[in-house]
Coordinates of C-alpha atoms (C1' of nucleotides) in Angstrom, one line a residue:
Chain T
M1 CA 112.9 138.5 96.8
R2 CA 112.5 136.2 99.6
V3 CA 109.4 134.1 100.1
K4 CA 107.3 136.5 102.1
Q5 CA 107.9 139.3 99.6
I6 CA 106.8 137.3 96.6
A7 CA 103.9 135.9 98.5
D8 CA 102.6 139.3 99.6
A9 CA 103.1 140.6 96.0
L10 CA 100.8 138.1 94.6
D11 CA 98.5 138.0 97.6
I12 CA 98.9 134.3 98.5
S13 CA 100.4 132.7 101.6
V14 CA 104.1 131.9 102.0
D15 CA 103.1 128.3 102.6
T16 CA 101.6 128.1 99.1
V17 CA 104.8 129.5 97.5
R18 CA 106.8 127.1 99.5
Y19 CA 104.6 124.2 98.4
Y20 CA 105.1 125.1 94.8
T21 CA 108.7 125.4 95.4
R22 CA 108.8 122.0 97.1
I23 CA 107.2 120.2 94.2
G24 CA 109.4 121.9 91.7
L25 CA 107.1 124.3 90.0
L26 CA 109.3 127.2 91.2
V27 CA 113.1 127.0 91.3
P28 CA 114.5 129.9 93.3
N29 CA 118.2 130.6 94.0
K30 CA 119.6 129.5 97.3
S31 CA 121.8 131.8 99.2
H32 CA 124.6 131.0 101.7
N33 CA 122.2 131.1 104.7
G34 CA 119.8 128.6 103.0
Y35 CA 117.2 131.2 102.3
K36 CA 115.5 131.0 98.9
Y37 CA 115.6 134.0 96.6
Y38 CA 113.0 134.5 93.9
R39 CA 113.8 136.5 90.7
P40 CA 111.4 138.4 88.4
A41 CA 111.1 135.3 86.2
D42 CA 109.8 133.4 89.1
V43 CA 107.1 136.1 89.6
T44 CA 106.0 135.6 86.1
R45 CA 106.0 131.8 86.6
L46 CA 104.1 132.0 89.8
R47 CA 101.5 134.4 88.2
F48 CA 101.1 131.8 85.4
I49 CA 100.7 129.0 88.0
L50 CA 97.9 131.0 89.7
S51 CA 96.1 131.6 86.5
A52 CA 96.3 128.0 85.5
R53 CA 95.0 126.9 88.9
S54 CA 92.1 129.2 88.6
L55 CA 91.2 127.6 85.3
G56 CA 91.0 124.2 87.0
F57 CA 94.4 122.8 86.0
S58 CA 96.1 120.5 88.5
V59 CA 99.5 121.2 89.7
N60 CA 100.7 118.2 87.7
D61 CA 99.0 119.6 84.6
I62 CA 101.0 122.8 85.3
K63 CA 104.2 120.9 85.7
E64 CA 103.6 119.2 82.4
I65 CA 102.8 122.5 80.7
L66 CA 105.9 124.2 82.0
V67 CA 108.1 121.3 80.9
T68 CA 106.5 121.3 77.5
S69 CA 106.9 125.0 77.3
S70 CA 110.6 124.9 78.1
Q71 CA 111.4 122.0 75.7
T72 CA 109.4 122.4 72.6
N73 CA 107.9 125.6 71.3
A74 CA 104.2 125.9 71.9
P75 CA 102.5 124.4 75.1
C76 CA 99.1 125.3 73.6
P77 CA 98.2 121.8 72.3
T78 CA 99.0 120.4 75.7
V79 CA 96.9 123.1 77.3
R80 CA 93.9 122.5 75.0
R81 CA 94.1 118.7 75.6
L82 CA 94.3 119.1 79.3
I83 CA 91.5 121.6 79.8
E84 CA 89.2 119.4 77.9
K85 CA 89.9 116.6 80.3
R86 CA 89.6 118.8 83.3
L87 CA 86.4 120.3 82.0
K88 CA 84.8 116.9 81.7
E89 CA 85.7 116.1 85.3
T90 CA 84.4 119.4 86.5
E91 CA 81.1 118.8 84.7
Q92 CA 80.8 115.6 86.4
R93 CA 81.7 116.8 89.9
Y94 CA 79.3 119.7 89.4
Q95 CA 76.6 117.2 88.5
D96 CA 77.4 115.2 91.5
M97 CA 77.3 118.3 93.7
H98 CA 74.0 119.2 92.4
E99 CA 72.6 115.8 93.2
L100 CA 74.1 115.8 96.7
R101 CA 72.6 119.3 97.3
E102 CA 69.2 118.1 96.3
R103 CA 69.4 115.1 98.5
M104 CA 70.5 117.1 101.4
R105 CA 67.7 119.6 100.9
L106 CA 65.2 117.0 100.6
A107 CA 66.3 115.3 103.7
T108 CA 66.3 118.4 105.9
S109 CA 62.9 119.4 104.6
E110 CA 61.5 115.9 105.3
W111 CA 63.1 115.8 108.7
Q112 CA 61.2 118.9 109.8
N113 CA 58.1 116.9 110.4
K114 CA 59.9 114.1 112.1
P115 CA 60.5 113.8 115.8
D116 CA 63.7 112.8 117.5
Q117 CA 63.9 109.2 118.4
P118 CA 66.4 107.1 120.4
P119 CA 68.3 104.4 118.6
T120 CA 66.9 100.8 118.5
A121 CA 68.6 97.5 118.0
D122 CA 68.8 97.8 114.2
T123 CA 68.6 101.6 113.8
I124 CA 71.2 104.1 114.8
C125 CA 69.4 107.2 113.5
H126 CA 65.9 106.8 112.1
L127 CA 66.2 110.1 110.2
I128 CA 69.3 109.0 108.2
E129 CA 68.3 105.4 107.7
G130 CA 64.7 106.3 107.1
F131 CA 65.6 108.7 104.4
T132 CA 67.9 106.4 102.6
A133 CA 65.4 103.5 102.8
L134 CA 62.9 105.8 101.2
K135 CA 65.1 106.8 98.3
S136 CA 66.6 103.4 97.3
Chain Y
M1 CA 82.0 87.6 108.3
R2 CA 85.4 88.6 107.1
V3 CA 86.2 91.8 105.4
K4 CA 85.6 90.6 101.8
Q5 CA 82.2 89.2 102.7
I6 CA 80.9 92.3 104.3
A7 CA 82.4 94.4 101.5
D8 CA 80.7 92.3 98.8
A9 CA 77.5 92.3 100.7
L10 CA 77.3 96.1 100.7
D11 CA 78.9 96.5 97.3
I12 CA 82.0 98.5 98.4
S13 CA 85.7 97.8 98.4
V14 CA 87.5 95.9 101.1
D15 CA 89.8 98.9 101.3
T16 CA 86.9 101.1 102.3
V17 CA 85.8 98.7 105.0
R18 CA 89.3 98.5 106.2
Y19 CA 89.6 102.3 106.2
Y20 CA 86.4 102.6 108.3
T21 CA 87.8 100.0 110.7
R22 CA 91.1 101.7 110.9
I23 CA 89.6 105.0 112.0
G24 CA 87.3 103.3 114.5
L25 CA 84.0 103.6 112.8
L26 CA 83.8 99.8 112.8
V27 CA 85.0 97.7 115.6
P28 CA 85.1 94.0 114.5
N29 CA 86.3 91.1 116.6
K30 CA 89.8 89.8 116.2
S31 CA 90.4 86.1 115.8
H32 CA 93.5 84.2 116.8
N33 CA 95.0 84.6 113.3
G34 CA 94.7 88.3 113.4
Y35 CA 91.8 88.4 111.0
K36 CA 88.9 90.7 111.7
Y37 CA 85.5 89.4 112.0
Y38 CA 82.4 91.4 111.4
R39 CA 79.0 90.6 113.1
P40 CA 75.4 91.5 112.0
A41 CA 75.6 94.7 114.1
D42 CA 78.6 95.8 112.1
V43 CA 76.6 95.4 108.9
T44 CA 73.9 97.6 110.3
R45 CA 76.6 100.0 111.4
L46 CA 78.3 100.0 108.0
R47 CA 75.0 100.5 106.2
F48 CA 74.4 103.5 108.4
I49 CA 77.8 104.9 107.6
L50 CA 77.2 104.6 103.9
S51 CA 73.8 106.3 104.2
A52 CA 75.3 109.1 106.1
R53 CA 78.2 109.6 103.7
S54 CA 75.7 109.7 100.8
L55 CA 74.0 112.6 102.6
G56 CA 77.2 114.5 102.8
F57 CA 78.3 113.8 106.4
S58 CA 82.0 113.5 106.9
V59 CA 83.5 110.5 108.6
N60 CA 84.2 112.7 111.7
D61 CA 80.5 113.7 111.7
I62 CA 79.6 110.1 111.6
K63 CA 81.9 109.3 114.4
E64 CA 80.3 112.0 116.5
I65 CA 76.8 110.7 115.6
L66 CA 77.8 107.2 116.6
V67 CA 79.3 108.3 119.9
T68 CA 76.2 110.4 120.7
S69 CA 74.0 107.6 119.8
S70 CA 75.8 105.2 122.1
Q71 CA 75.9 107.6 125.0
T72 CA 72.7 109.5 125.2
N73 CA 69.4 108.6 123.6
A74 CA 68.7 110.5 120.4
P75 CA 71.4 111.4 118.0
C76 CA 68.9 113.5 116.0
P77 CA 69.7 117.0 117.3
T78 CA 73.4 116.3 116.4
V79 CA 72.3 115.1 113.0
R80 CA 70.2 118.1 112.4
R81 CA 72.9 120.5 113.5
L82 CA 75.5 118.8 111.4
I83 CA 73.6 118.5 108.2
E84 CA 72.8 122.2 108.3
K85 CA 76.5 123.0 108.4
R86 CA 77.4 120.5 105.6
L87 CA 74.5 121.8 103.5
K88 CA 76.0 125.3 103.7
E89 CA 79.4 124.0 102.7
T90 CA 77.9 122.1 99.8
E91 CA 76.0 125.1 98.6
Q92 CA 79.2 127.0 98.6
R93 CA 81.2 124.3 96.8
Y94 CA 78.4 124.0 94.3
Q95 CA 78.6 127.7 93.6
D96 CA 82.4 127.6 93.3
M97 CA 82.1 124.6 90.9
H98 CA 79.6 126.5 88.8
E99 CA 81.8 129.5 88.5
L100 CA 84.8 127.3 87.7
R101 CA 82.8 125.5 85.0
E102 CA 81.7 128.8 83.5
R103 CA 85.3 130.1 83.4
M104 CA 86.6 126.9 81.8
R105 CA 83.8 126.9 79.2
L106 CA 84.5 130.5 78.4
A107 CA 88.2 129.9 78.1
T108 CA 87.9 126.9 75.8
S109 CA 85.4 128.8 73.7
E110 CA 87.7 131.8 73.3
W111 CA 90.7 129.7 72.6
Q112 CA 89.0 128.2 69.6
N113 CA 89.8 131.3 67.6
K114 CA 93.3 131.7 68.9
P115 CA 96.5 130.1 67.3
D116 CA 99.2 128.3 69.1
Q117 CA 102.1 130.5 70.0
P118 CA 105.6 129.8 71.4
P119 CA 106.4 131.1 74.8
T120 CA 108.1 134.5 75.1
A121 CA 110.2 136.1 77.8
D122 CA 107.3 137.1 79.9
T123 CA 104.6 134.7 78.7
I124 CA 104.5 131.0 79.3
C125 CA 101.3 130.2 77.6
H126 CA 99.5 133.2 75.9
L127 CA 96.1 131.3 76.1
I128 CA 96.2 131.0 79.8
E129 CA 97.8 134.3 80.7
G130 CA 95.7 136.1 78.0
F131 CA 92.5 134.8 79.4
T132 CA 93.3 135.7 82.9
A133 CA 94.4 139.2 82.0
L134 CA 91.1 139.6 80.2
K135 CA 89.0 138.7 83.2
S136 CA 90.8 140.5 86.0
Chain V
dA1 C1' 125.0 143.3 124.5
dT2 C1' 120.5 141.7 124.4
dA3 C1' 115.8 141.3 123.9
dA4 C1' 111.9 141.1 120.9
dA5 C1' 109.9 140.8 116.5
dC6 C1' 110.0 138.7 112.4
dC7 C1' 111.5 135.5 109.1
dT8 C1' 113.2 130.8 107.5
dG9 C1' 113.0 125.7 106.0
dT10 C1' 111.5 121.2 107.1
dG11 C1' 108.4 117.7 108.6
dA12 C1' 104.0 116.4 109.5
dG13 C1' 98.9 116.6 109.1
dC14 C1' 94.3 117.0 106.9
dA15 C1' 90.0 113.8 104.0
dG16 C1' 88.8 109.8 102.2
dC17 C1' 90.0 106.6 100.3
dT18 C1' 93.3 103.5 97.1
dC19 C1' 97.3 100.8 96.0
dA20 C1' 101.4 97.9 96.8
dC21 C1' 103.2 94.2 99.2
dA22 C1' 104.7 90.5 102.0
dG23 C1' 102.9 86.9 104.0
dG24 C1' 98.8 83.7 105.9
dT25 C1' 94.9 80.3 104.7
dC26 C1' 92.7 76.7 102.4
dA27 C1' 90.9 73.5 99.0
dA28 C1' 92.5 70.4 95.4
dC29 C1' 95.5 67.3 93.8
dA30 C1' 99.8 64.0 93.6
Chain X
dT1 C1' 101.9 63.9 103.5
dG2 C1' 103.3 67.3 100.7
dT3 C1' 102.6 71.0 97.7
dT4 C1' 100.9 74.1 94.2
dG5 C1' 98.1 77.9 93.5
dA6 C1' 94.2 80.9 94.2
dC7 C1' 92.6 83.8 97.3
dC8 C1' 92.7 86.4 101.3
dT9 C1' 94.7 89.2 105.1
dG10 C1' 96.7 93.6 107.6
dT11 C1' 99.8 97.2 107.4
dG12 C1' 102.2 101.1 105.5
dA13 C1' 102.5 104.3 102.1
dG14 C1' 100.6 107.3 98.5
dC15 C1' 97.3 110.5 96.5
dT16 C1' 95.8 116.4 96.0
dG17 C1' 96.8 120.9 97.4
dC18 C1' 97.7 123.0 100.5
dT19 C1' 98.2 124.4 106.0
dC20 C1' 100.2 124.2 110.5
dA21 C1' 103.7 123.5 114.2
dC22 C1' 108.1 124.1 115.4
dA23 C1' 113.0 124.9 116.3
dG24 C1' 116.1 128.0 115.0
dG25 C1' 118.2 132.0 112.1
dT26 C1' 118.1 137.3 111.2
dT27 C1' 117.3 141.9 112.0
dT28 C1' 116.2 145.9 114.5
dA29 C1' 115.7 148.7 118.7
dT30 C1' 117.3 149.7 122.8

DNA sequence: ATAAACCTGTGAGCAGCTCACAGGTCAACA
DNA sequence: TGTTGACCTGTGAGCTGCTCACAGGTTTAT
């Protein structure tokens, strides 16, 4: 299969396939004309990559898992260790996003009662600076 | 003030100040030796930038707000328009993060009862592939 | 033969910083 | 005056995970 075929088969863009290939997650054959040819094993591998991505693993995690899996026997300990780490990060970012969302909501709600004002010598936008001053 | 002084004053890294300077959000004076010197107005400006960042504005948004503020009178309409857009994006990302977190939690919980297994011909990690197969 | 449609790989670009690095500045001391 | 050393500087590159632009190759229809 050439890049477009494998991309269509798994419903992703050719650029994504090329990216994974470029960083070494996929290793297709090269033909005489320079085109890259993907075999069934590469489809399995790509499917695995997509599954792992959807579980929050980074491409470097995936690279590590693939290496482990090809060297030793079971990549599972690595997988368990990595997802624990990524889950913690995700919880943190989720929390951060929550706080950001609250701040943004509060700001827009407060700004509804405030008029537009031109900037002054020490204020660029009284909405933004006023809101921050209020909260800190 | 030189870069380290303004960075320390606002409790951010010199690299961040330099980054904002590089992209044109800050425009310090240049002295004979090539060093950049920041004036009080730059401190106001940087404080504004940090406030806006903490409300979810992108650096490009901020650039737009600063330009508007220096040309016309009130940047407020721009600010109101932009935060609405960013808030929508934030809600979406928050939602995505929520779903990712749920998936990750579910996976780790399910994996507790499953043993490690070596890879097979068409499976790289039965934990990951098994979980995805289950959910799709 | 040739024109158009489609496909290819490579290089660069995006956000928002962060890091590495070679060299400049300046106070303290010999 | 010289010099060591701490600290500071700007610039260029690197990070993640793609996405886009582009010049050129391939294939198909006429």
